[in-house]
Each structure stands twice: as C-alpha cells, then as structure tokens.
Tab-separated table of C-alpha atoms in Angstrom:
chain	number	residue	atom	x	y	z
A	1	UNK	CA	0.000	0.000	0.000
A	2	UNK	CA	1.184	3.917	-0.739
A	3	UNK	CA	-0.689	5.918	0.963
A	4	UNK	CA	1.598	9.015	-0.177
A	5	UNK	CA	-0.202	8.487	-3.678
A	6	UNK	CA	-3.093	10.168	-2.035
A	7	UNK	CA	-3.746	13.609	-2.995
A	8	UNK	CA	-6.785	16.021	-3.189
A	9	UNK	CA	-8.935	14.547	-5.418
A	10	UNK	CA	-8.783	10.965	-4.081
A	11	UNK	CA	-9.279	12.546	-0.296
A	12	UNK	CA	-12.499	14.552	-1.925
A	13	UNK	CA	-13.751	10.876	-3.285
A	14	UNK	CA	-13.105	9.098	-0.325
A	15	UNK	CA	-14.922	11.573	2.158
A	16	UNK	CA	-17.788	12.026	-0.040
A	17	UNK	CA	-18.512	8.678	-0.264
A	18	UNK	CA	-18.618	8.256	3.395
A	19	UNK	CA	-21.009	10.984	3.593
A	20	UNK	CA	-23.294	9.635	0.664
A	21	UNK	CA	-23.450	5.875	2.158
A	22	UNK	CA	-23.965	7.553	5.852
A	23	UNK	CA	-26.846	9.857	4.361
A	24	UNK	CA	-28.619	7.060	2.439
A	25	UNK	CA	-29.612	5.754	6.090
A	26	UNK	CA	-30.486	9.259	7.951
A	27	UNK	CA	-33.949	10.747	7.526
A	28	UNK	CA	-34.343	12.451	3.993
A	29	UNK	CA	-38.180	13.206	4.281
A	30	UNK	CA	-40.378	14.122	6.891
A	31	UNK	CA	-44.582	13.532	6.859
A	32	UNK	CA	-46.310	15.600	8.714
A	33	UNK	CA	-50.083	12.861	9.015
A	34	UNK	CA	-53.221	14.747	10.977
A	35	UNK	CA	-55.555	17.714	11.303
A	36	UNK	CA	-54.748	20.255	13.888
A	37	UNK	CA	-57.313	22.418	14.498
A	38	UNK	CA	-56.385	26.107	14.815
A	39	UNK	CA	-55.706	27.408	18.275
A	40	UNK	CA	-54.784	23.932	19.437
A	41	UNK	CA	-51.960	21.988	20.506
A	42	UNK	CA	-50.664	19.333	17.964
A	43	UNK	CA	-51.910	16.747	19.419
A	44	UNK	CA	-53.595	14.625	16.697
A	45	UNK	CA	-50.121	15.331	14.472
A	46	UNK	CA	-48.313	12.427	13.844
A	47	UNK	CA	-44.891	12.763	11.978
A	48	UNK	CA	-43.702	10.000	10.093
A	49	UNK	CA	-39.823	10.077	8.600
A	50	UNK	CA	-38.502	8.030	5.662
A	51	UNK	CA	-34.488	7.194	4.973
A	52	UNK	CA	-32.980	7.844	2.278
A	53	UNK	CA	-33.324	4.111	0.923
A	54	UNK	CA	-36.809	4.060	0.855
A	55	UNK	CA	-38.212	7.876	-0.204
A	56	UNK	CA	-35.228	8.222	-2.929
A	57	UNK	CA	-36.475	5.681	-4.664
A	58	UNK	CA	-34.408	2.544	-6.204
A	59	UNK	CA	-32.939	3.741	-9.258
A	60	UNK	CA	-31.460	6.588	-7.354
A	61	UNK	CA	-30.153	5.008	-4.760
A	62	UNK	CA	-28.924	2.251	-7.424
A	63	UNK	CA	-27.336	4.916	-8.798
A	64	UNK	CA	-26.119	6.946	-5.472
A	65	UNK	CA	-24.470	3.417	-4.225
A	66	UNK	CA	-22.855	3.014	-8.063
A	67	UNK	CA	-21.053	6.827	-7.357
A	68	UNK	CA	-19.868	5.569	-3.469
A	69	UNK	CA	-18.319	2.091	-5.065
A	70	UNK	CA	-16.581	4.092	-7.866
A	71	UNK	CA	-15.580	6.600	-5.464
A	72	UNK	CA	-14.054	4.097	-2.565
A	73	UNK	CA	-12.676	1.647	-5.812
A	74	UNK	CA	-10.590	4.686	-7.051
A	75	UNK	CA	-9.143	5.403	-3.359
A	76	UNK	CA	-8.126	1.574	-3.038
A	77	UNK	CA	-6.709	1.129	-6.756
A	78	UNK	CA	-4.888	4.122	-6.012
A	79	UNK	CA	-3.379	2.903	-2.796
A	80	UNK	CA	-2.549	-0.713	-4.263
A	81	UNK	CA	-2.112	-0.488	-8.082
A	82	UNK	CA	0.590	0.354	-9.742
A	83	UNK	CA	-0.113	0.744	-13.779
A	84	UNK	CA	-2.376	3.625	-13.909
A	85	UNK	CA	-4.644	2.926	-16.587
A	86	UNK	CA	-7.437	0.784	-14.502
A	87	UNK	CA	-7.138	3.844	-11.750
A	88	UNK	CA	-7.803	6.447	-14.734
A	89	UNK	CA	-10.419	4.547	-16.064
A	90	UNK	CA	-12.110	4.124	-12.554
A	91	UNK	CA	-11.531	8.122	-12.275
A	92	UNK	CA	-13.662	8.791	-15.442
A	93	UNK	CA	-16.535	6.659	-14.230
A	94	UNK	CA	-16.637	8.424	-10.791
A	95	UNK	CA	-16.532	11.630	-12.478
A	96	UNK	CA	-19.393	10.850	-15.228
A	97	UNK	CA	-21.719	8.799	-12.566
A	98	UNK	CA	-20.949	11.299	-9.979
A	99	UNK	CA	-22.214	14.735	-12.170
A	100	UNK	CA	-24.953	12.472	-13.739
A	101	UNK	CA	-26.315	11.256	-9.661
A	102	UNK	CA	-25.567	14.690	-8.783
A	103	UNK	CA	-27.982	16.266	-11.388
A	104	UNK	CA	-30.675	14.028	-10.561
A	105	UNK	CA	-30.305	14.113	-6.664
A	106	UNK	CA	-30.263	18.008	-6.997
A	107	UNK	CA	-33.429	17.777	-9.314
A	108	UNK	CA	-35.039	15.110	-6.483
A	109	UNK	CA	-34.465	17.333	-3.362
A	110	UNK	CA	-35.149	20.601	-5.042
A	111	UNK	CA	-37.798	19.802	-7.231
A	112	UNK	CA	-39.459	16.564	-7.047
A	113	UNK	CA	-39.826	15.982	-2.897
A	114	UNK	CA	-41.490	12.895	-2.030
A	115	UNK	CA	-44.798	13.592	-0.424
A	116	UNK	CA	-45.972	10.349	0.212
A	117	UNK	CA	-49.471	11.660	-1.656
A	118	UNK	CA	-50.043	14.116	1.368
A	119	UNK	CA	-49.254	17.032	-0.840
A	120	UNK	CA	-46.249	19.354	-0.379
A	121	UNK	CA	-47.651	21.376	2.374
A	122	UNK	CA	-47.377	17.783	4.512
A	123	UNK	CA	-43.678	17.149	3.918
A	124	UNK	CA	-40.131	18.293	4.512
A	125	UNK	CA	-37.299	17.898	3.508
A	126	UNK	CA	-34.472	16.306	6.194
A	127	UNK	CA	-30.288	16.926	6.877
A	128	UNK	CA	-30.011	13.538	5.003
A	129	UNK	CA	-31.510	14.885	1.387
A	130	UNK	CA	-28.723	18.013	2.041
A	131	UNK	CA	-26.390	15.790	3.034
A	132	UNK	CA	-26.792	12.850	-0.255
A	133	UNK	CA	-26.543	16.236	-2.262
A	134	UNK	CA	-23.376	17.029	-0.633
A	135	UNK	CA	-21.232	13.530	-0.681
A	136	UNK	CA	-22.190	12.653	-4.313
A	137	UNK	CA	-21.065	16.594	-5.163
A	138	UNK	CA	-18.016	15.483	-3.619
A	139	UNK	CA	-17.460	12.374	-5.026
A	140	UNK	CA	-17.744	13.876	-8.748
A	141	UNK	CA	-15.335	16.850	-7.684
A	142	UNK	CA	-12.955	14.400	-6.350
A	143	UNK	CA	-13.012	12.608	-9.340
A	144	UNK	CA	-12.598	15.382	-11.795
A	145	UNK	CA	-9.645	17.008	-9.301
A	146	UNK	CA	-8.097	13.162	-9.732
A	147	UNK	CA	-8.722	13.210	-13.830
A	148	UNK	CA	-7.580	16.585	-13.740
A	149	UNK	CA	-3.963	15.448	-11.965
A	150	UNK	CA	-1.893	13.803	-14.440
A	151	UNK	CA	0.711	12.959	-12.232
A	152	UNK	CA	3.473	13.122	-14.515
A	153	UNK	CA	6.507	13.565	-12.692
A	154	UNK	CA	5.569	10.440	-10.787
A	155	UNK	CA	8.083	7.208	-11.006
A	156	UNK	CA	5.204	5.154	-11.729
A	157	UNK	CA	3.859	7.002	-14.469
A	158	UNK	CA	7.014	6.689	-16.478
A	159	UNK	CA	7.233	5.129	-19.776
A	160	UNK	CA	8.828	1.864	-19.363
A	161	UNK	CA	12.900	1.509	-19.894
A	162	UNK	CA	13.004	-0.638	-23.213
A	163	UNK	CA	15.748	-2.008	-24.675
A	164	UNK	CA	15.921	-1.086	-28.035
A	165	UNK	CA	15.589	-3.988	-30.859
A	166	UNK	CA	17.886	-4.227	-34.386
A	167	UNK	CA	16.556	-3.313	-37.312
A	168	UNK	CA	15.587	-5.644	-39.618
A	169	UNK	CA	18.256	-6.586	-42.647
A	170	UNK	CA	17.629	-5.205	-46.070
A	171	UNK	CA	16.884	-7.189	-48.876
C-alpha cells in the first residue's frame, strides 16, 4: 500500500462517499399525518420520517451506491495499483456517474420531494436529502480534481525503460 499516492482529489472521493453511504440511512423526508385544528396543541399530528433508501427511490439510490463504489474503488486502486490505466479509467466513471447522480439528486431534493401523496404542504425535507446532495457533489469533484492530476513527474507514471531492438536486414 502507498498511501503518499493520495492527494486532493482521491481525499475529496473518499470523504464524499462516506457521507453519501452515511446519508442514504439518515432521515431524507419528513410527513407531517393529521388535522390540527387552529388554536390547538398538535396533538392529533403524527410525523412519520422516511431514509434515504426508501423515499429516494431505487434507481437513485442504485445509482447513489454506483457513485460511493466508484468513489471508494478509485481510493483503493490508487493505494494498491501500480499501472495507472485501470485507476484512470475508474476516475472517469466516478466523475461521469458522480455529475450524472448529482444532477438528478439536486433535481429530487429541489424539485421533485417525495410527499408520500399528502401534498407538499405535509412534507419536509431532512439533513439527510442536504447531506446525499453534498457527498455525491463530492465524489464527482474528487473525481474530476483526480482526472484533472496527471501525475506526470511520478516514477510510476514513467514510460517503461526498453531495450531497443535491431533493425531488420535489407533485402
């Protein structure tokens, strides 16, 4: 393992995808079920809560857990792999899946808030929604800082040492 390959943009994946995987389990939605009459205390309110998993619904969570696994998969092929092609490759992927997943969580939590059918006057959004928003943002800007890095000047990124071959002999 060389963990002095890490830089910026691996570091940006890394945390973000801690924060996206946390988030996916906090509250992202809160119903607010009941009449309260005016001038009352809320007592016939009940507030119900959803995660992540189950009001983002499964293709965006499919999606949200595709960005985390690209994300953490670039921090350990970076760490453990020396040719740099796989890592680049990975890089691209995180980048693409994470601006795509960011679009579309942005578009969920801004626009289109679960309501559970209760209207949007019934429901709220949580820290969780924020927080999804927030680690796949940073996955996607760690891995355009990462595809961004070239890392030239790195011994492993040197072209191989090759021994040069003869020519062949004229005819």
């Amino acid at each position: 393992m060389h963990l002095h390959r890490l830089r910026l943009g691996e570091i940006t994946a890394a945390i973000g995808a801690v924060v996206l995987i946390t988030s996916l389990f906090l509250d992202w939605v809160e119903l607010t079920v009941g009449a309260v009459p005016s001038g009352s205390a809320a007592d016939g309110v009940v507030r119900v809560s959803e995660s992540g998993f189950s009001s983002a619904g499964w293709l965006l969570v499919a999606l949200l857990v595709i960005v985390a696994a690209l994300a953490i998969a670039l921090v350990v092929l970076t760490v453990t792999l020396e040719p740099v092609g796989l890592t680049m490759s990975v890089t691209v992927a995180t980048a693409f899946f994470g601006i795509i997943a960011a679009v579309v969580t942005a578009l969920r939590v801004a626009l289109f808030q679960p309501d559970g059918g209760l209207g949007d006057s019934f429901a709220s959004m949580q820290l969780g929604a924020y927080l999804t928003l927030l680690g796949v943002v940073l996955c996607a800007a760690g891995g355009w800082i990462t595809m961004r890095d070239e890392r030239m000047d790195a011994p492993y990124s040197a072209a191989p040492e090759l021994e040069p071959r003869p020519a062949p002999p004229v005819a």
